N, C-alpha and C. Protein backbone atom coordinates (compact mmCIF):
# COMPACT_ATOMS: atom_id res chain seq x y z
N MET A 1 -53.64 -20.22 -90.61
CA MET A 1 -54.56 -19.61 -91.53
C MET A 1 -54.37 -20.14 -92.95
N ALA A 2 -53.37 -21.02 -93.17
CA ALA A 2 -53.09 -21.54 -94.50
C ALA A 2 -54.24 -22.38 -95.03
N ASN A 3 -55.02 -23.01 -94.17
CA ASN A 3 -56.11 -23.86 -94.62
C ASN A 3 -57.46 -23.14 -94.64
N ALA A 4 -57.45 -21.84 -94.43
CA ALA A 4 -58.70 -21.08 -94.38
C ALA A 4 -59.34 -21.01 -95.75
N ILE A 5 -60.64 -21.07 -95.79
CA ILE A 5 -61.40 -20.93 -97.04
C ILE A 5 -61.71 -19.46 -97.22
N TYR A 6 -61.48 -18.97 -98.43
CA TYR A 6 -61.74 -17.57 -98.71
C TYR A 6 -63.24 -17.36 -98.93
N THR A 7 -63.80 -16.44 -98.20
CA THR A 7 -65.18 -16.03 -98.40
C THR A 7 -65.15 -14.59 -98.88
N PRO A 8 -65.69 -14.31 -100.07
CA PRO A 8 -65.60 -12.95 -100.59
C PRO A 8 -66.38 -11.96 -99.73
N ARG A 9 -65.78 -10.80 -99.54
CA ARG A 9 -66.45 -9.72 -98.85
C ARG A 9 -67.36 -9.01 -99.85
N PRO A 10 -68.36 -8.26 -99.39
CA PRO A 10 -69.23 -7.54 -100.32
C PRO A 10 -68.46 -6.64 -101.28
N ALA A 11 -67.35 -6.07 -100.84
CA ALA A 11 -66.56 -5.21 -101.72
C ALA A 11 -65.91 -6.00 -102.86
N ASP A 12 -65.68 -7.32 -102.65
CA ASP A 12 -65.08 -8.15 -103.69
C ASP A 12 -66.08 -8.57 -104.76
N LEU A 13 -67.35 -8.50 -104.45
CA LEU A 13 -68.37 -8.91 -105.41
C LEU A 13 -68.67 -7.72 -106.30
N ALA A 14 -68.01 -7.68 -107.45
CA ALA A 14 -68.10 -6.52 -108.32
C ALA A 14 -69.39 -6.51 -109.13
N ALA A 15 -69.91 -7.67 -109.45
CA ALA A 15 -71.11 -7.74 -110.29
C ALA A 15 -71.70 -9.14 -110.14
N ILE A 16 -72.87 -9.31 -110.70
CA ILE A 16 -73.50 -10.62 -110.72
C ILE A 16 -73.72 -10.99 -112.18
N GLU A 17 -73.27 -12.19 -112.55
CA GLU A 17 -73.48 -12.67 -113.91
C GLU A 17 -74.96 -12.98 -114.10
N PRO A 18 -75.42 -13.06 -115.36
CA PRO A 18 -76.82 -13.40 -115.61
C PRO A 18 -77.26 -14.71 -114.97
N THR A 19 -76.30 -15.62 -114.73
CA THR A 19 -76.64 -16.90 -114.13
C THR A 19 -76.84 -16.78 -112.62
N GLY A 20 -76.55 -15.60 -112.07
CA GLY A 20 -76.68 -15.40 -110.64
C GLY A 20 -75.39 -15.63 -109.87
N THR A 21 -74.32 -16.00 -110.58
CA THR A 21 -73.04 -16.23 -109.94
C THR A 21 -72.30 -14.92 -109.79
N PRO A 22 -71.78 -14.64 -108.58
CA PRO A 22 -71.04 -13.39 -108.42
C PRO A 22 -69.72 -13.40 -109.19
N ILE A 23 -69.36 -12.28 -109.75
CA ILE A 23 -68.05 -12.10 -110.36
C ILE A 23 -67.16 -11.54 -109.26
N ILE A 24 -66.14 -12.28 -108.91
CA ILE A 24 -65.30 -11.87 -107.80
C ILE A 24 -64.05 -11.18 -108.35
N ARG A 25 -63.81 -9.98 -107.87
CA ARG A 25 -62.59 -9.26 -108.25
C ARG A 25 -61.79 -9.05 -106.99
N THR A 26 -60.58 -9.54 -107.00
CA THR A 26 -59.74 -9.39 -105.82
C THR A 26 -58.36 -8.92 -106.24
N THR A 27 -57.59 -8.56 -105.28
CA THR A 27 -56.20 -8.21 -105.51
C THR A 27 -55.31 -9.08 -104.64
N ARG A 28 -55.72 -10.33 -104.46
CA ARG A 28 -55.01 -11.22 -103.54
C ARG A 28 -53.73 -11.77 -104.13
N GLY A 29 -53.57 -11.79 -105.44
CA GLY A 29 -52.32 -12.24 -106.05
C GLY A 29 -52.15 -13.74 -106.10
N ALA A 30 -50.90 -14.16 -105.94
CA ALA A 30 -50.54 -15.56 -106.12
C ALA A 30 -50.73 -16.37 -104.84
N ILE A 31 -51.04 -17.64 -105.05
CA ILE A 31 -51.21 -18.58 -103.94
C ILE A 31 -49.82 -19.05 -103.50
N PRO A 32 -49.50 -18.94 -102.22
CA PRO A 32 -48.20 -19.45 -101.76
C PRO A 32 -48.19 -20.97 -101.75
N GLY A 33 -47.02 -21.54 -101.98
CA GLY A 33 -46.86 -22.99 -101.87
C GLY A 33 -46.88 -23.74 -103.19
N GLY A 34 -46.86 -23.04 -104.32
CA GLY A 34 -46.81 -23.71 -105.62
C GLY A 34 -48.02 -24.60 -105.86
N ALA A 35 -47.78 -25.73 -106.55
CA ALA A 35 -48.88 -26.64 -106.90
C ALA A 35 -49.53 -27.23 -105.66
N LYS A 36 -48.74 -27.50 -104.65
CA LYS A 36 -49.29 -28.08 -103.42
C LYS A 36 -50.26 -27.09 -102.75
N GLY A 37 -49.88 -25.82 -102.69
CA GLY A 37 -50.75 -24.81 -102.10
C GLY A 37 -51.99 -24.57 -102.92
N ALA A 38 -51.84 -24.54 -104.25
CA ALA A 38 -52.99 -24.33 -105.13
C ALA A 38 -53.95 -25.51 -105.06
N ALA A 39 -53.41 -26.73 -105.01
CA ALA A 39 -54.25 -27.92 -104.89
C ALA A 39 -55.03 -27.89 -103.59
N ARG A 40 -54.36 -27.52 -102.50
CA ARG A 40 -55.00 -27.43 -101.20
C ARG A 40 -56.11 -26.38 -101.24
N TYR A 41 -55.86 -25.26 -101.92
CA TYR A 41 -56.85 -24.17 -102.00
C TYR A 41 -58.15 -24.65 -102.64
N VAL A 42 -58.06 -25.48 -103.70
CA VAL A 42 -59.27 -25.95 -104.37
C VAL A 42 -59.78 -27.27 -103.81
N GLY A 43 -59.09 -27.81 -102.81
CA GLY A 43 -59.57 -29.01 -102.14
C GLY A 43 -59.23 -30.31 -102.83
N LEU A 44 -58.12 -30.33 -103.56
CA LEU A 44 -57.70 -31.54 -104.28
C LEU A 44 -56.31 -31.95 -103.82
N GLY A 45 -55.99 -33.21 -104.08
CA GLY A 45 -54.61 -33.65 -103.93
C GLY A 45 -53.81 -33.17 -105.11
N VAL A 46 -52.51 -33.21 -105.03
CA VAL A 46 -51.66 -32.70 -106.11
C VAL A 46 -51.88 -33.47 -107.41
N THR A 47 -52.00 -34.79 -107.33
CA THR A 47 -52.21 -35.59 -108.55
C THR A 47 -53.54 -35.25 -109.21
N ALA A 48 -54.61 -35.14 -108.44
CA ALA A 48 -55.91 -34.77 -109.00
C ALA A 48 -55.89 -33.34 -109.53
N PHE A 49 -55.13 -32.47 -108.88
CA PHE A 49 -54.99 -31.08 -109.33
C PHE A 49 -54.35 -31.04 -110.72
N TYR A 50 -53.23 -31.76 -110.89
CA TYR A 50 -52.57 -31.81 -112.19
C TYR A 50 -53.45 -32.48 -113.25
N ASP A 51 -54.22 -33.48 -112.85
CA ASP A 51 -55.15 -34.12 -113.78
C ASP A 51 -56.21 -33.12 -114.26
N ALA A 52 -56.74 -32.32 -113.35
CA ALA A 52 -57.74 -31.31 -113.72
C ALA A 52 -57.13 -30.26 -114.65
N ILE A 53 -55.86 -29.93 -114.46
CA ILE A 53 -55.19 -28.99 -115.36
C ILE A 53 -55.04 -29.61 -116.74
N SER A 54 -54.62 -30.87 -116.81
CA SER A 54 -54.42 -31.52 -118.11
C SER A 54 -55.73 -31.68 -118.88
N ARG A 55 -56.87 -31.80 -118.15
CA ARG A 55 -58.17 -31.89 -118.81
C ARG A 55 -58.75 -30.52 -119.15
N GLY A 56 -58.08 -29.44 -118.73
CA GLY A 56 -58.55 -28.10 -119.03
C GLY A 56 -59.61 -27.59 -118.06
N VAL A 57 -59.83 -28.30 -116.97
CA VAL A 57 -60.82 -27.89 -115.98
C VAL A 57 -60.28 -26.74 -115.13
N LEU A 58 -58.99 -26.82 -114.80
CA LEU A 58 -58.33 -25.77 -114.02
C LEU A 58 -57.25 -25.12 -114.89
N PRO A 59 -56.92 -23.86 -114.59
CA PRO A 59 -55.94 -23.14 -115.42
C PRO A 59 -54.51 -23.60 -115.16
N ARG A 60 -53.69 -23.45 -116.18
CA ARG A 60 -52.26 -23.72 -116.03
C ARG A 60 -51.62 -22.61 -115.21
N ALA A 61 -50.47 -22.91 -114.69
CA ALA A 61 -49.72 -21.93 -113.89
C ALA A 61 -49.09 -20.88 -114.78
N THR A 62 -48.82 -19.74 -114.20
CA THR A 62 -47.99 -18.72 -114.82
C THR A 62 -46.57 -19.01 -114.38
N LYS A 63 -45.64 -19.03 -115.33
CA LYS A 63 -44.25 -19.30 -114.99
C LYS A 63 -43.52 -17.98 -114.70
N ILE A 64 -42.85 -17.93 -113.58
CA ILE A 64 -42.00 -16.81 -113.21
C ILE A 64 -40.62 -17.41 -112.99
N GLY A 65 -39.78 -17.27 -113.99
CA GLY A 65 -38.50 -17.98 -113.94
C GLY A 65 -38.78 -19.47 -113.97
N ARG A 66 -38.31 -20.19 -112.97
CA ARG A 66 -38.57 -21.63 -112.89
C ARG A 66 -39.74 -21.95 -111.98
N ARG A 67 -40.33 -20.92 -111.36
CA ARG A 67 -41.46 -21.13 -110.45
C ARG A 67 -42.78 -21.19 -111.20
N SER A 68 -43.68 -22.01 -110.73
CA SER A 68 -45.05 -22.08 -111.23
C SER A 68 -45.94 -21.40 -110.22
N VAL A 69 -46.74 -20.44 -110.68
CA VAL A 69 -47.56 -19.64 -109.79
C VAL A 69 -49.01 -19.67 -110.26
N TRP A 70 -49.92 -19.96 -109.33
CA TRP A 70 -51.35 -19.90 -109.60
C TRP A 70 -51.92 -18.71 -108.86
N GLN A 71 -52.87 -18.03 -109.48
CA GLN A 71 -53.49 -16.87 -108.83
C GLN A 71 -54.85 -17.27 -108.28
N PHE A 72 -55.17 -16.69 -107.11
CA PHE A 72 -56.45 -16.96 -106.46
C PHE A 72 -57.61 -16.74 -107.43
N ASP A 73 -57.62 -15.58 -108.10
CA ASP A 73 -58.78 -15.24 -108.93
C ASP A 73 -58.93 -16.17 -110.12
N HIS A 74 -57.84 -16.70 -110.68
CA HIS A 74 -57.94 -17.64 -111.80
C HIS A 74 -58.58 -18.95 -111.35
N LEU A 75 -58.16 -19.44 -110.18
CA LEU A 75 -58.74 -20.67 -109.67
C LEU A 75 -60.19 -20.46 -109.22
N ASP A 76 -60.48 -19.30 -108.62
CA ASP A 76 -61.86 -18.98 -108.23
C ASP A 76 -62.77 -18.99 -109.44
N ALA A 77 -62.31 -18.40 -110.55
CA ALA A 77 -63.12 -18.34 -111.77
C ALA A 77 -63.37 -19.74 -112.32
N ALA A 78 -62.34 -20.60 -112.30
CA ALA A 78 -62.50 -21.97 -112.80
C ALA A 78 -63.50 -22.75 -111.95
N ILE A 79 -63.43 -22.59 -110.63
CA ILE A 79 -64.36 -23.27 -109.75
C ILE A 79 -65.77 -22.73 -109.95
N ALA A 80 -65.91 -21.44 -110.16
CA ALA A 80 -67.23 -20.85 -110.41
C ALA A 80 -67.82 -21.40 -111.71
N ARG A 81 -66.97 -21.58 -112.74
CA ARG A 81 -67.46 -22.16 -114.00
C ARG A 81 -67.95 -23.59 -113.78
N LEU A 82 -67.25 -24.35 -112.95
CA LEU A 82 -67.69 -25.72 -112.64
C LEU A 82 -69.05 -25.70 -111.96
N ALA A 83 -69.25 -24.76 -111.08
CA ALA A 83 -70.53 -24.66 -110.38
C ALA A 83 -71.66 -24.36 -111.35
N ILE A 84 -71.37 -23.60 -112.42
CA ILE A 84 -72.38 -23.26 -113.41
C ILE A 84 -72.57 -24.40 -114.42
N ASP A 85 -71.44 -24.92 -114.94
CA ASP A 85 -71.50 -25.92 -116.00
C ASP A 85 -71.71 -27.34 -115.50
N GLY A 86 -71.52 -27.57 -114.23
CA GLY A 86 -71.61 -28.92 -113.68
C GLY A 86 -70.24 -29.55 -113.60
N ASP A 87 -70.19 -30.72 -113.00
CA ASP A 87 -68.92 -31.42 -112.81
C ASP A 87 -68.36 -31.86 -114.14
N SER A 88 -67.08 -31.59 -114.36
CA SER A 88 -66.40 -31.99 -115.59
C SER A 88 -65.47 -33.14 -115.26
N ARG A 89 -65.88 -34.35 -115.57
CA ARG A 89 -65.07 -35.53 -115.23
C ARG A 89 -64.17 -35.91 -116.35
């Protein structure tokens, strides 16, 4: 199930933005697997994932001690912004 794509349930769709994009509210927490897991979640390789972070397209990790943690909802929001604003190369 690690490679499963998350599809929001109706209960997760809290509202609809004026652009028609759903605002997703979840309590799913952190993505397991660090940068590798987060990159896999958004469909990128680790190098492309870090490149997108350095360009400001994707959010930086939250540091917990020495661990880097990405949250599902932060990455979902970044991907939703890309869908609205277009591809940011």
